[in-house]
Coordinates of C-alpha atoms and ligand atoms in Angstrom, one line a residue:
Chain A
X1 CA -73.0 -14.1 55.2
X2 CA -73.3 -17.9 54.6
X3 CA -70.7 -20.5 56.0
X4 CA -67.6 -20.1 53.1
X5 CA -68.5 -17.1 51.6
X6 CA -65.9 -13.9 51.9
X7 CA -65.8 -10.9 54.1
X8 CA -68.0 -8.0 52.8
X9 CA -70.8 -7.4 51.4
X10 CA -73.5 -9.1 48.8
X11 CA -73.2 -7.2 45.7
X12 CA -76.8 -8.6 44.1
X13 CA -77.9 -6.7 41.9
X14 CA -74.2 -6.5 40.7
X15 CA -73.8 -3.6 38.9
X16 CA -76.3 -1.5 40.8
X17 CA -74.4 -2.6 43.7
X18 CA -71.3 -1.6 43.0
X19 CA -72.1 1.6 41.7
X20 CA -73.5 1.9 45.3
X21 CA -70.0 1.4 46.5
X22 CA -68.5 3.3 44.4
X23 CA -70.5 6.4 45.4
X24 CA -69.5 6.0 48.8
X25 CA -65.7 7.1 47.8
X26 CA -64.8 3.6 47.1
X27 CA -63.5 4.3 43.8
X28 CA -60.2 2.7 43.5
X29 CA -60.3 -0.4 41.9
X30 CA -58.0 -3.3 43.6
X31 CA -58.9 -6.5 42.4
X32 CA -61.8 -8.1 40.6
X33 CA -61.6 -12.3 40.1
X34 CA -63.2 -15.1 40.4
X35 CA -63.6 -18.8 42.4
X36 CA -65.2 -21.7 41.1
X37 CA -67.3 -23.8 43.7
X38 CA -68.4 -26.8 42.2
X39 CA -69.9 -28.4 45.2
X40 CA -72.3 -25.0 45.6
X41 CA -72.7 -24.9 42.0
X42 CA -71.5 -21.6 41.6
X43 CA -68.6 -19.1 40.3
X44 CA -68.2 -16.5 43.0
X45 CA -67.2 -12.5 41.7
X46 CA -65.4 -11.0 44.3
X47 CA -64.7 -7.3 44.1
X48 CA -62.1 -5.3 46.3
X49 CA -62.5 -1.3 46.4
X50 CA -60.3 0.8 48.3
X51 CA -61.2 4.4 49.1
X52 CA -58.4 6.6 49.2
X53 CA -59.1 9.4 51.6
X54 CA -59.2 7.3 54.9
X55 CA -57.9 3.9 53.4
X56 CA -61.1 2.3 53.7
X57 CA -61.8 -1.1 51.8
X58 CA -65.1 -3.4 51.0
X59 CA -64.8 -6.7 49.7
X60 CA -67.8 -7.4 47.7
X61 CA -69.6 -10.7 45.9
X62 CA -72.1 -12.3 44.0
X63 CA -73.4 -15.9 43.2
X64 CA -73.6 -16.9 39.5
X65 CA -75.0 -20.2 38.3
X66 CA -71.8 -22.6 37.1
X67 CA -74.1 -23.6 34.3
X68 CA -74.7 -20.3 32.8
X69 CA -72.8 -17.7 34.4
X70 CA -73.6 -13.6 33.4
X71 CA -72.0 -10.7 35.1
X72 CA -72.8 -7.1 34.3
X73 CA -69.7 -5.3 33.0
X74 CA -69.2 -2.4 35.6
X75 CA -66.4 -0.7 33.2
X76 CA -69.3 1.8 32.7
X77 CA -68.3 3.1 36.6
X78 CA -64.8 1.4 36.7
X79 CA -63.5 1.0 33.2
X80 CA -60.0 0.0 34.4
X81 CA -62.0 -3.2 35.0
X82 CA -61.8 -4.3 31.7
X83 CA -58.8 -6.2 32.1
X84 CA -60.1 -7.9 35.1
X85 CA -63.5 -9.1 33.4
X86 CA -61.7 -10.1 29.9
X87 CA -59.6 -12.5 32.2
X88 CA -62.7 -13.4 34.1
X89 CA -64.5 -14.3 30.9
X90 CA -61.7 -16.8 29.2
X91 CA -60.9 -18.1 32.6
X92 CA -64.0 -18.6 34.3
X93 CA -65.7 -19.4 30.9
X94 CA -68.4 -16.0 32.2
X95 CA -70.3 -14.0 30.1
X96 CA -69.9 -10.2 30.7
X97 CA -72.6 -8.3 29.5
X98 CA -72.0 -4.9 28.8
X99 CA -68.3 -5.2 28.1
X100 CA -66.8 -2.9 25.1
X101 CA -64.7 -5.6 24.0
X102 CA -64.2 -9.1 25.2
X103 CA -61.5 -10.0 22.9
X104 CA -58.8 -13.2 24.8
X105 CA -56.8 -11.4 27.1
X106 CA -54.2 -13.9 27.9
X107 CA -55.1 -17.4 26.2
X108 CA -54.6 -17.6 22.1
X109 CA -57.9 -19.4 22.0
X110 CA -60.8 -19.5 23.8
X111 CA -62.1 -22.6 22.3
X112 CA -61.2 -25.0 25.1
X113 CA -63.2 -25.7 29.1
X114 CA -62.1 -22.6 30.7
X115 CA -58.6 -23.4 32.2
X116 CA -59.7 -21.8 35.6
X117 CA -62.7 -24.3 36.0
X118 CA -61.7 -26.9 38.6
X119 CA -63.4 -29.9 36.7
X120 CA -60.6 -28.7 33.5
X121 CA -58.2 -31.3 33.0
X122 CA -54.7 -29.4 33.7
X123 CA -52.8 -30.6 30.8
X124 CA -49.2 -31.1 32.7
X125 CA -51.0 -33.3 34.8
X126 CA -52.9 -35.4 31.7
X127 CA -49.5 -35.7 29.8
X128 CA -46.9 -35.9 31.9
X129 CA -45.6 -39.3 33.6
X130 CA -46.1 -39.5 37.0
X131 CA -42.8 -40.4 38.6
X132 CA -44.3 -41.9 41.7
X133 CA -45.6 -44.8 39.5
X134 CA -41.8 -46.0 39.4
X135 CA -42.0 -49.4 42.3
X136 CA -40.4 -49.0 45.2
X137 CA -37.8 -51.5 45.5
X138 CA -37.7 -51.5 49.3
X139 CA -39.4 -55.3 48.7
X140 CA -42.6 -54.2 50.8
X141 CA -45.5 -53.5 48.7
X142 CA -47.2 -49.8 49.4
X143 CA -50.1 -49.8 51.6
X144 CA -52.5 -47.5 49.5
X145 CA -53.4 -47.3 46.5
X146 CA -50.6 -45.6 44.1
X147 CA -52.1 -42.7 42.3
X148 CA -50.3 -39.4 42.8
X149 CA -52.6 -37.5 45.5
X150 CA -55.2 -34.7 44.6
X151 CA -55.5 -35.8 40.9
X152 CA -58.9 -36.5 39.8
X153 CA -58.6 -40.7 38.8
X154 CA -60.3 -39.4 35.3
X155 CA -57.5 -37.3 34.2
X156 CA -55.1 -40.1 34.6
X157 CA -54.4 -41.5 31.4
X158 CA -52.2 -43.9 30.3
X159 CA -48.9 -42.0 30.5
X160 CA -49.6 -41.5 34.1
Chain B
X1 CA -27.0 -6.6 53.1
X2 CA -28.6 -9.0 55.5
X3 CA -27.7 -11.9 56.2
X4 CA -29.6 -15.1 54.8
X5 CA -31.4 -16.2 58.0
X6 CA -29.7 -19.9 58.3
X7 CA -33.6 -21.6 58.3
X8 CA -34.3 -19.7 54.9
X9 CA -35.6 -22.1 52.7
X10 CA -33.0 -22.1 50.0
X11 CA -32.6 -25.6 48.3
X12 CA -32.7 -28.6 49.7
X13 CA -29.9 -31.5 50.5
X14 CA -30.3 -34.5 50.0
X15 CA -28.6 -37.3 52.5
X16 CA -27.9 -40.2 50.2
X17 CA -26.6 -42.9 52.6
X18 CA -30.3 -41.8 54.8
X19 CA -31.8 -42.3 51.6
X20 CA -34.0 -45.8 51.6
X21 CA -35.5 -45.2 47.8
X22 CA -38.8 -45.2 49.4
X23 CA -40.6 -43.0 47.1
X24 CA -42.9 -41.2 49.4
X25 CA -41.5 -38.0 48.7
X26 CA -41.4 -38.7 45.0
X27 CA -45.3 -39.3 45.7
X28 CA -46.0 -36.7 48.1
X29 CA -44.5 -34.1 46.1
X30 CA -47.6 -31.5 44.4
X31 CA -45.1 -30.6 41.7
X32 CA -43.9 -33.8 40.4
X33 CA -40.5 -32.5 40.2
X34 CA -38.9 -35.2 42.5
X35 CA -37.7 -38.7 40.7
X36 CA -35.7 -41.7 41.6
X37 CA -34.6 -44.8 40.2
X38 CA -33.1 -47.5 42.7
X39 CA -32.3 -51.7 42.6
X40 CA -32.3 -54.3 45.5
X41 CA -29.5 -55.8 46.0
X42 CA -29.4 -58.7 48.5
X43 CA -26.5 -58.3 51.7
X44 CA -26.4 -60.9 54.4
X45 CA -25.1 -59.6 57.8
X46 CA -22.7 -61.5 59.8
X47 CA -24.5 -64.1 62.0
X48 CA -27.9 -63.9 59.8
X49 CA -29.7 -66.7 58.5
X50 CA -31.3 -64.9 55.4
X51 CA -29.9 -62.2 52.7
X52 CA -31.6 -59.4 53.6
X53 CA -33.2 -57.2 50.5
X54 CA -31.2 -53.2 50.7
X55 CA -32.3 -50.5 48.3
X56 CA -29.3 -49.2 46.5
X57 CA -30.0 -45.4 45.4
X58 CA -29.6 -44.9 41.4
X59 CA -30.6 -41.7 40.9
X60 CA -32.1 -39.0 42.5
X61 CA -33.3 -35.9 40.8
X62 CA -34.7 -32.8 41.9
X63 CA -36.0 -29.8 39.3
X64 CA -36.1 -27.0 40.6
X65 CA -37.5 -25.0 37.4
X66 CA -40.6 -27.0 38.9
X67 CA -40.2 -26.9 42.9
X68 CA -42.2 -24.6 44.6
X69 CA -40.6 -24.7 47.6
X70 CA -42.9 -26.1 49.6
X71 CA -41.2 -28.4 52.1
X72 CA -43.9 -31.3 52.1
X73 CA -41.3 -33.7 50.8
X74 CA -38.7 -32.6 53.6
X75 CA -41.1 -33.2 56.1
X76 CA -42.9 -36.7 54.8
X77 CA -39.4 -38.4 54.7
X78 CA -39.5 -40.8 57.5
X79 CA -35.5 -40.8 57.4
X80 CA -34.5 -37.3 57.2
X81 CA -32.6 -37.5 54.5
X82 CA -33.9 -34.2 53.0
X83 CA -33.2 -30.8 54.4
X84 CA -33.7 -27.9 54.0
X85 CA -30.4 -25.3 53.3
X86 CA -30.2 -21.6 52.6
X87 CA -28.1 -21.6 50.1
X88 CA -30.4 -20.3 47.0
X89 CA -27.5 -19.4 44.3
X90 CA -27.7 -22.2 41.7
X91 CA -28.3 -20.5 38.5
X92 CA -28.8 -22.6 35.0
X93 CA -28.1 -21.3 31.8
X94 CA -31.0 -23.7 30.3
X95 CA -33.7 -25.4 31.9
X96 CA -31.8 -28.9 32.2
X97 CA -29.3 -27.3 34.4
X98 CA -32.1 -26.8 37.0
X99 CA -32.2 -30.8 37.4
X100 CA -30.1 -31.3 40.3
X101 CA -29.2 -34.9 40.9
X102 CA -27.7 -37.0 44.0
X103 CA -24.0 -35.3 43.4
X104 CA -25.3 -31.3 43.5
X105 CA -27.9 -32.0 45.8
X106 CA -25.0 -33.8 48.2
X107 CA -22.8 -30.7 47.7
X108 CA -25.7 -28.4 49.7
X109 CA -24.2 -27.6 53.0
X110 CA -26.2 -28.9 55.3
X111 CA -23.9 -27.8 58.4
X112 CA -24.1 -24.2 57.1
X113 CA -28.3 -24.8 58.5
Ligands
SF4_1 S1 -40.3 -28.6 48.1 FE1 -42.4 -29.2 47.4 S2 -42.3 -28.9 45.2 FE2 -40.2 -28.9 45.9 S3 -39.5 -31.0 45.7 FE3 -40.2 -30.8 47.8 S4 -42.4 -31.4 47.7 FE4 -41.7 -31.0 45.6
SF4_2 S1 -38.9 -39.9 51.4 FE1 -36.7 -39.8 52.1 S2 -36.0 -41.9 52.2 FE2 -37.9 -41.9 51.0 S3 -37.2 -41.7 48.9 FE3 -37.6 -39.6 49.6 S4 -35.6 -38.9 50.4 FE4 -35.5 -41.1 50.2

């Protein structure tokens, strides 16, 4: 396990892997999502199975490239994981292959950067004013630099 | 029923007189939901030589349909006037009534804490 990845296992091949798991009694799905790690270049898949009998669990992931993401659809050995990889897919802007139907799960469109994409502009933050632009009137000026903290300098436009 | 532990993060009160209009909170704030307005007015103490520049406090708004409750503006004011308050029963009947400003967020017991 590298320095930053989760607990468990590599799932790589994917879909081989967790049919692997799944085998093993780890048939209960629990959560399927996604991270994006710019810096490393990649979206990370983490998997959670639970195995009911003795109330086992794995965590399991995989490495795909930020440029062109592609997961294999494990709905063939999981199917209630449908939901999870349709929200991956608008999201994390991933292709599932295999999947029976990748229609937008929770956006109306999937034209836009993927909202879950840290490098996506997060409209409230584009649009809305920033208050903390208002002066202080205390008569000192502020030592740093006044842009509101944790916003990336290009989002800020001119309402902020 | 329990009872409300009395460090339960339930709203927070706002000290107005502690208040200097600094704006770090304002800044600080991940949410953006904090905002003031202020003016300087100048007051010259008794046995000064030079007016002295005060920050009078015009408005102070919190929203809470946007705080998440963090606490990172309680704890960057350098003048405690923010605490926090368990009392968590402020309903709105539209979003506007979620905007709290210096009078509500005054009324927040802070002696109940
Ligand atoms: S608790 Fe957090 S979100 Fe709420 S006003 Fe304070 S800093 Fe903002
Ligand atoms: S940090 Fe404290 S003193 Fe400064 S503006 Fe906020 S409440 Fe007022």
């Amino acid at each position: 396990m590298s320095a930053g990845s989760p607990p468990g296992v590599v799932l790589d091949p994917w879909l081989s892997g967790v049919a692997r798991l799944v085998e093993e009694g780890f048939d209960q799905l629990d959560l399927l999502t996604a991270v994006d790690l710019p810096r490393d270049g990649v979206i990370e898949i983490v998997i959670h199975l639970v195995r009911i009998e003795d109330h086992a669990h794995v965590f399991g992931h995989v490495r795909l490239p930020r440029a062109d993401p592609v997961l294999e659809s494990v709905t063939s050995i999981l199917p209630a994981a449908a939901w999870h990889e349709r929200e991956i897919h608008e999201m994390f802007g991933v292709e599932i292959s295999g999947h029976p139907d990748l229609r937008p799960l929770l956006l109306q469109s999937t034209s836009g950067p993927p909202p879950l994409r840290k490098d996506t502009p997060l409209v409230a933050r584009v649009e809305t004013p920033w208050p903390g632009a208002v002066e202080e009137t205390t008569g000192r000026r502020s030592r740093r630099a006044v842009t509101p903290p944790g916003v990336p300098p290009e989002w800020l436009g001119e309402g902020s | 029923m329990s009872a409300i532990p009395p460090r339960a993060r339930g709203a927070i009160a706002l000290d107005a007189s502690a208040c200097t209009s600094c704006m770090i909170c304002v800044r600080e704030c991940p949410d953006w939901c904090i905002e003031i307005e202020s003016h300087t007015i100048e007051v010259t103490e008794p046995g000064a030589r030079r007016p002295r520049s005060v920050a009078v406090l015009d408005r102070f708004t919190i929203d809470w349909g946007l705080c998440m409750y963090c606490g990172i503006c309680v704890d960057v004011c350098p003048f405690d006037a923010l605490a926090w308050v368990p009392q968590h029963h402020y309903p709105g009947v539209v979003p506007q009534d979620l905007r709290h400003g210096i009078e509500r967020l005054e009324e927040f017991d802070v002696s109940d804490s």
